Short mmCIF file of C-alpha atoms and ligand atoms in Angstrom, two decimals:
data_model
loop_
_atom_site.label_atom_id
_atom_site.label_comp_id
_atom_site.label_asym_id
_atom_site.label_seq_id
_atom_site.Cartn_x
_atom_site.Cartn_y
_atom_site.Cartn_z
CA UNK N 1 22.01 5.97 13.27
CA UNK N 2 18.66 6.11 15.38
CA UNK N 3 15.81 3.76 14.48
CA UNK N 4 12.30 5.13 13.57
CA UNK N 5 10.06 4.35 15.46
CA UNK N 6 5.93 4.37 14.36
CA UNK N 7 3.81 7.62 16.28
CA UNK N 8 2.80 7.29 19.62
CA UNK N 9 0.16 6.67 20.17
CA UNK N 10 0.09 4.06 17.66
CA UNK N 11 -3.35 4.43 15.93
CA UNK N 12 -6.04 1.75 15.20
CA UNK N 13 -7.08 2.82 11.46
CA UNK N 14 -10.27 3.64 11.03
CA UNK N 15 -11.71 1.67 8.24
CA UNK N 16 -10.21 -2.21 9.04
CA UNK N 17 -10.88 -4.51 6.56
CA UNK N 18 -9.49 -8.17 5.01
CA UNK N 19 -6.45 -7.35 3.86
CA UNK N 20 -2.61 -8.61 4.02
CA UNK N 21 -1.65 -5.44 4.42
CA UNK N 22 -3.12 -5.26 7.75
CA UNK N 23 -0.08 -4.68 9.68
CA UNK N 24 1.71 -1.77 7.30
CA UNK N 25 -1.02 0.46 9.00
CA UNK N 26 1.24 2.17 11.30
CA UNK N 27 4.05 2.96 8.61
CA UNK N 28 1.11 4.08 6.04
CA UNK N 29 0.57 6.47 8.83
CA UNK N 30 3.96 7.64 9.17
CA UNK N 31 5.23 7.73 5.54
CA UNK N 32 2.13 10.34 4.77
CA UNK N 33 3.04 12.31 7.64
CA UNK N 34 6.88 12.74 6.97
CA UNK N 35 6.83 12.77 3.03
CA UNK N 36 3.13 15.04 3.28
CA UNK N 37 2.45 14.11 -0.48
CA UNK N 38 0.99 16.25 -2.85
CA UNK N 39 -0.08 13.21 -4.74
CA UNK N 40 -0.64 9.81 -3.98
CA UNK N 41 -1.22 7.28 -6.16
CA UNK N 42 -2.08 3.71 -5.76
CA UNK N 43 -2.15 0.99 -7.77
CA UNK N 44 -4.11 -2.35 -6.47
CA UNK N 45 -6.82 -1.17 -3.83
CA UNK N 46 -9.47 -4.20 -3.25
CA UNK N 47 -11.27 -3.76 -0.07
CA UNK N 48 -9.23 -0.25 0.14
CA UNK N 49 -7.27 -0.57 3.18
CA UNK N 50 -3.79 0.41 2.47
CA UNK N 51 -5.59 3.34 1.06
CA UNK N 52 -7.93 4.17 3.55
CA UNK N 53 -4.91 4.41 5.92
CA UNK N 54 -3.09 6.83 3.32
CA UNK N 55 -6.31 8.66 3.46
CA UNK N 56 -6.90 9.19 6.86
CA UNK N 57 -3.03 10.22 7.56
CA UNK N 58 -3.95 12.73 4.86
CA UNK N 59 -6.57 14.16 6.78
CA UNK N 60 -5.31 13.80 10.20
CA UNK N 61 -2.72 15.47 8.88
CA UNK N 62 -3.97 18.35 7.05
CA UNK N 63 -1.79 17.43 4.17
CA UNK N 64 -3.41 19.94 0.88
CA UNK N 65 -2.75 16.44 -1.48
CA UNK N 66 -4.80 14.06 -3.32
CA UNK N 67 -4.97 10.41 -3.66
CA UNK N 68 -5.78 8.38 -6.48
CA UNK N 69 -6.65 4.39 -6.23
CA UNK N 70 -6.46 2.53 -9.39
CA UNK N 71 -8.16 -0.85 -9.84
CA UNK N 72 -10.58 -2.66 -12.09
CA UNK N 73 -11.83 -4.25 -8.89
CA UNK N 74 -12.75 -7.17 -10.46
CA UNK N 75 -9.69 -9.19 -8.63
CA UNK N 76 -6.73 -11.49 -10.52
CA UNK N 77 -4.94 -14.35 -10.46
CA UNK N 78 -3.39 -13.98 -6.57
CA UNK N 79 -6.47 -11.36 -5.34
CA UNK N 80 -8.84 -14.24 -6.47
CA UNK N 81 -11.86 -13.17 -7.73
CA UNK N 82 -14.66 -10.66 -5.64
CA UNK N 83 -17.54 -8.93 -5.93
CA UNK N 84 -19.42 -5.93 -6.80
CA UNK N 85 -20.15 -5.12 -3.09
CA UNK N 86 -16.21 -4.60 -2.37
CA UNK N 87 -16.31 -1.52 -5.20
CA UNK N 88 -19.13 -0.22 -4.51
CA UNK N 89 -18.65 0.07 -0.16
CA UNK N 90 -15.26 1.31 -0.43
CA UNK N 91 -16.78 3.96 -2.87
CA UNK N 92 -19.81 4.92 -0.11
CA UNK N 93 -16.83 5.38 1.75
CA UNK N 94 -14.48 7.30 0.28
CA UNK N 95 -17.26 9.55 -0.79
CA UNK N 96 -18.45 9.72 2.79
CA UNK N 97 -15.51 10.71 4.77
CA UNK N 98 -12.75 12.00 2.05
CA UNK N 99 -14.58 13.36 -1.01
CA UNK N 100 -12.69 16.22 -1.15
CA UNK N 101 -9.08 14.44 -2.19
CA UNK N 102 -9.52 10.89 -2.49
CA UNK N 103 -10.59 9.28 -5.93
CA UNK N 104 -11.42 6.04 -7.40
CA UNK N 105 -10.44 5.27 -10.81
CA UNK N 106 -11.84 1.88 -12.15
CA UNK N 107 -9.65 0.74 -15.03
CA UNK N 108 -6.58 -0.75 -15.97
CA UNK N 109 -3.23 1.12 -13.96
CA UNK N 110 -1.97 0.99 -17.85
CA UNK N 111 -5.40 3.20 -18.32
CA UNK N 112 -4.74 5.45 -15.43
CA UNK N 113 -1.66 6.99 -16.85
CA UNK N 114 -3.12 9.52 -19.27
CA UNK N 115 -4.64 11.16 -16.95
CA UNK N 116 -2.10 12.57 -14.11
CA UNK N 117 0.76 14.45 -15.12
CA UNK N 118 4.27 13.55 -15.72
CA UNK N 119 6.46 14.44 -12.58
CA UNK N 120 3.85 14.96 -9.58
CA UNK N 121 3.09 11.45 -7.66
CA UNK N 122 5.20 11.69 -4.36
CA UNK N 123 3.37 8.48 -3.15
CA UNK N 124 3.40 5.17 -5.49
CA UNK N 125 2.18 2.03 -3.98
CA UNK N 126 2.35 -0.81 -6.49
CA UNK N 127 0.24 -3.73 -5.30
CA UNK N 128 -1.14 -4.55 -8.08
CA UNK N 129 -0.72 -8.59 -9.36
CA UNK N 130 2.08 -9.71 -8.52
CA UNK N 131 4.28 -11.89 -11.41
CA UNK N 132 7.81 -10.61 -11.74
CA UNK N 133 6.90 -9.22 -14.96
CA UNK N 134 3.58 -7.19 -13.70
CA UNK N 135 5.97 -5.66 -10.70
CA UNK N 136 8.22 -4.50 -13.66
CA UNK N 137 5.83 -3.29 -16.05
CA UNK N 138 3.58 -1.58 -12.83
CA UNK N 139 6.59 0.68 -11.68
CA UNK N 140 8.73 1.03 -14.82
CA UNK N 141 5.65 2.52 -16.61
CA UNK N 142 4.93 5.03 -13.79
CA UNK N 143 8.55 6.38 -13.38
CA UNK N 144 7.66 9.29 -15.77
CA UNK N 145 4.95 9.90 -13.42
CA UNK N 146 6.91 9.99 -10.50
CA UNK N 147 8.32 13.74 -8.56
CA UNK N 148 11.70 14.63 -7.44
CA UNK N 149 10.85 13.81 -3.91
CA UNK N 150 8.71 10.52 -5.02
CA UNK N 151 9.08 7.11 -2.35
CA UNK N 152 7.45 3.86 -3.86
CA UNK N 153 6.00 1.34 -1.68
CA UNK N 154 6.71 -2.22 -2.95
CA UNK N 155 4.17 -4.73 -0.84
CA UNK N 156 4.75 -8.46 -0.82
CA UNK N 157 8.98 -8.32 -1.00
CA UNK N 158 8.57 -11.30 1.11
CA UNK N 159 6.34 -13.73 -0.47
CA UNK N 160 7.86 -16.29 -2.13
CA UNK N 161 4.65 -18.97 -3.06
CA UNK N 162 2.44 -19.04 -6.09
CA UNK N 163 5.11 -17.50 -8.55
CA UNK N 164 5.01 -14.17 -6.71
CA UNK N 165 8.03 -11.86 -8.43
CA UNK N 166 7.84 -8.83 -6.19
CA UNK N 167 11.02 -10.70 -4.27
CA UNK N 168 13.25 -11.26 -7.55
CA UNK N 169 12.50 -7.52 -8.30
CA UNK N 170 13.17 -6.22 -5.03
CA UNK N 171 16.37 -7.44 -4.87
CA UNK N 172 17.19 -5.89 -8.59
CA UNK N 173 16.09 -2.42 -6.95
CA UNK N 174 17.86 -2.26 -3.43
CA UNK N 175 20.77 -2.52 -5.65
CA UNK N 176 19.88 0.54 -7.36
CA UNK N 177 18.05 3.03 -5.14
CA UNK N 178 17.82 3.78 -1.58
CA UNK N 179 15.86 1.26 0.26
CA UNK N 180 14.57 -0.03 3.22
CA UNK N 181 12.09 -3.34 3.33
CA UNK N 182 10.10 -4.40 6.73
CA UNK N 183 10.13 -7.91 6.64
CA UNK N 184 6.60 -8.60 8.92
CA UNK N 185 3.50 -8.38 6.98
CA UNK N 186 4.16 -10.47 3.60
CA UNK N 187 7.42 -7.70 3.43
CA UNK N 188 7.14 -3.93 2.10
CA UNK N 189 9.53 -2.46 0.22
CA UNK N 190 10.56 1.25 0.65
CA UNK N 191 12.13 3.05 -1.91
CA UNK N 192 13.43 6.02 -2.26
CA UNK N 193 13.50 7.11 -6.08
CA UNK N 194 13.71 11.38 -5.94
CA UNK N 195 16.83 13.28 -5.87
CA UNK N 196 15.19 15.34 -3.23
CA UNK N 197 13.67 13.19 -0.78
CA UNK N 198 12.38 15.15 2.33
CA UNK N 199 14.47 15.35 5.53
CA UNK N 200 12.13 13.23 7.43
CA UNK N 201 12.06 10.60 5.27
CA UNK N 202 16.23 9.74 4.13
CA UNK N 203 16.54 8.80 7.65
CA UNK N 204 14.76 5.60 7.20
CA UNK N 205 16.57 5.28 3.90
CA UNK N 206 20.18 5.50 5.21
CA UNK N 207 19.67 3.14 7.72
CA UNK N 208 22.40 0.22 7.02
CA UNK N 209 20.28 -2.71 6.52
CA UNK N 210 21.85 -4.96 9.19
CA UNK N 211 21.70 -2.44 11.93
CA UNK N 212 20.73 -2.74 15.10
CA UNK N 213 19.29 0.90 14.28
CA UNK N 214 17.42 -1.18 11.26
CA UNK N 215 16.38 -4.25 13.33
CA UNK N 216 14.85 -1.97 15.81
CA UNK N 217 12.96 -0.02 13.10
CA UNK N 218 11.45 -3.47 11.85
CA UNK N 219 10.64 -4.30 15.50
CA UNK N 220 8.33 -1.20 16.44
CA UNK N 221 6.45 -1.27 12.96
CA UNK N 222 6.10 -4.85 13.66
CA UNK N 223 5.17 -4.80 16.94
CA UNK N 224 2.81 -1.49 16.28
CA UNK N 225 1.21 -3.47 12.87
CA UNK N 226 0.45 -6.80 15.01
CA UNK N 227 -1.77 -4.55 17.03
CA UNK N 228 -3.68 -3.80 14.96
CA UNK N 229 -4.66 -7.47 14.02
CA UNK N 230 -4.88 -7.96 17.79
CA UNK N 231 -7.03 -5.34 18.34
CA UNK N 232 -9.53 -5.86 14.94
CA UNK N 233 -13.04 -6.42 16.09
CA UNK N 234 -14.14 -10.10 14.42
CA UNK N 235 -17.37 -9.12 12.58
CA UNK N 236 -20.61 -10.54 13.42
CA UNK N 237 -21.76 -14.24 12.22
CA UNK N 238 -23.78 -12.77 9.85
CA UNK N 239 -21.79 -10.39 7.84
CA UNK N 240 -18.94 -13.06 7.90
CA UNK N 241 -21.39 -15.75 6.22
CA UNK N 242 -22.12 -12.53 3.75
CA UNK N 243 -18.67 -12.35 2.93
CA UNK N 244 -18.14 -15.47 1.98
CA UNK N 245 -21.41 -15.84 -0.21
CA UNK N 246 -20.02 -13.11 -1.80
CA UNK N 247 -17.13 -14.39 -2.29
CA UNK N 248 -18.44 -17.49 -3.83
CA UNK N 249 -21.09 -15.71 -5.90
CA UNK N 250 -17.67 -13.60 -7.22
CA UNK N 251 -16.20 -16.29 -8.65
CA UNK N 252 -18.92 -17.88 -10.83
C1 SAM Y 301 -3.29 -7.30 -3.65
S1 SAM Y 301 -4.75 -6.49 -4.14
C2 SAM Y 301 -4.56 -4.89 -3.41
C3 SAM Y 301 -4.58 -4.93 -1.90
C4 SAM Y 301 -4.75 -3.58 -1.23
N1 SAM Y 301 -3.66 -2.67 -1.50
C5 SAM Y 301 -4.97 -3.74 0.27
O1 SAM Y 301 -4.72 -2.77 1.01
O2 SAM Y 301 -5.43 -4.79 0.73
C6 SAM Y 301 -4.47 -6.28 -5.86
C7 SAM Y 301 -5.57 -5.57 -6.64
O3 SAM Y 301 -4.99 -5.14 -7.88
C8 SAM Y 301 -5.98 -5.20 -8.89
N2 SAM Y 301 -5.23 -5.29 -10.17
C9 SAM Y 301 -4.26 -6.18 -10.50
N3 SAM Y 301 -3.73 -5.89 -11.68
C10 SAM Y 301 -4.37 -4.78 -12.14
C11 SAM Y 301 -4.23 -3.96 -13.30
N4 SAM Y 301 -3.31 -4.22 -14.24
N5 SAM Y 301 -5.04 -2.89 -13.43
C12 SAM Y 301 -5.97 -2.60 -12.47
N6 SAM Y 301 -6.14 -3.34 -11.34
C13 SAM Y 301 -5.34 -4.40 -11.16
C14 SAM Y 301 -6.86 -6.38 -8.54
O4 SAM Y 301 -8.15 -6.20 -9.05
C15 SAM Y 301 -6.80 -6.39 -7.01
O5 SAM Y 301 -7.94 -5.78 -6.47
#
């Protein structure tokens, strides 16, 4: 068994915004490019970055899919509470730079379902709230939606504070299905639910999870995702004090 190892160069996303999922950049970049999804769908966006890094992959990669963010983007009970602005810049920028594939839909994921077709999302990311039973009820009511090749990105398998279920869950699943979980980044879970998943993806899937093959997989998405924090221009005063009025005026 080889490990995987992110591309080289490993690539500073474009769009880099608050977000725990900061370090999953480079393996949001590689899943697109080996499973080239026809659809992607994704449910918990915020600030948009997990999906702005599907996006750009997308692009990069000339992949002829679509992608599909679900979110009220009015925040819950572990995304706190935000405001307007964080819908409506992510939209300027989706519209700006990937029109032609990317949507927004601003509703409930529950909402979302009647309107893509059973059997065509290749790409699930649930990161939605995350209680035990929200992890549940988020994937178990998009299996119908999912394709023969479909992976489904789990985000937070490592969390264990503020009642956070994605953990208890996890562990239900890698007993089920193909999986493989990074453990940097607040953990990501990678599973592989089609009979026909794509040659370049069952590699990372069949990797026996105590490997060294495994532990070295970890290590270069790890190393590759820190990076990227390293590397994240601080904005200026100003925009940082905006952010937090924001923030505060969110919550009232
Ligand atoms: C953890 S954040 C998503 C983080 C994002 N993936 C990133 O890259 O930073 C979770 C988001 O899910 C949304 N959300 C939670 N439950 C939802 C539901 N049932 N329907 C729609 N949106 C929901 C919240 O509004 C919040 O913006």
């Amino acid at each position: 068994m080889q490990p995987i190892y992110p591309q080289t160069p490993a690539l500073q996303p474009a769009r880099v915004v608050n977000s725990a999922w900061l370090e999953h950049g480079p393996f949001a970049f590689w899943i697109v490019e080996a499973l080239r999804p026809r659809l992607i769908v994704e449910l918990g966006t915020h600030n948009g970055y997990s999906f702005g890094c599907f996006c750009e992959q997308m692009q990069r990669s000339k992949i002829p899919g679509r992608a599909i963010a679900v979110d009220t983007w009015r925040g819950d009970e572990h995304a706190g509470a935000y405001s307007e602005t964080v819908y409506t810049k992510l939209a300027a920028y989706v519209a700006a730079n990937y029109a032609s594939f990317a949507e927004l839909k601003r509703m409930y994921f529950s909402e979302a379902l009647a309107s893509v077709a059973d059997g065509t999302v290749d790409l699930l990311h649930v990161d939605g709230r995350h209680f035990y039973d929200d992890v549940v009820e988020d994937f178990t009511s998009w299996i119908p939606k999912l394709s023969d090749r479909a992976v489904v990105l789990f985000h937070d398998t490592q969390v264990r504070e503020r009642d956070f279920g994605v953990y208890r869950y996890w562990a239900e699943l890698e007993a089920k299905y193909p999986t493989f979980e990074f453990h940097h980044g607040h953990g990501l879970g990678v599973l592989g639910y089609g009979s026909n998943i794509p040659a370049a993806v069952a590699p990372l899937l069949a990797l026996p999870k105590n490997s060294d093959a495994a532990a070295a997989t970890r290590r270069a998405f790890a190393e590759a995702g820190a990076a990227i924090a390293r590397n994240r221009k601080r904005p200026p005063l100003w925009e940082r004090t905006m952010g937090k009025l924001q923030k505060l005026v969110g919550r009232v």
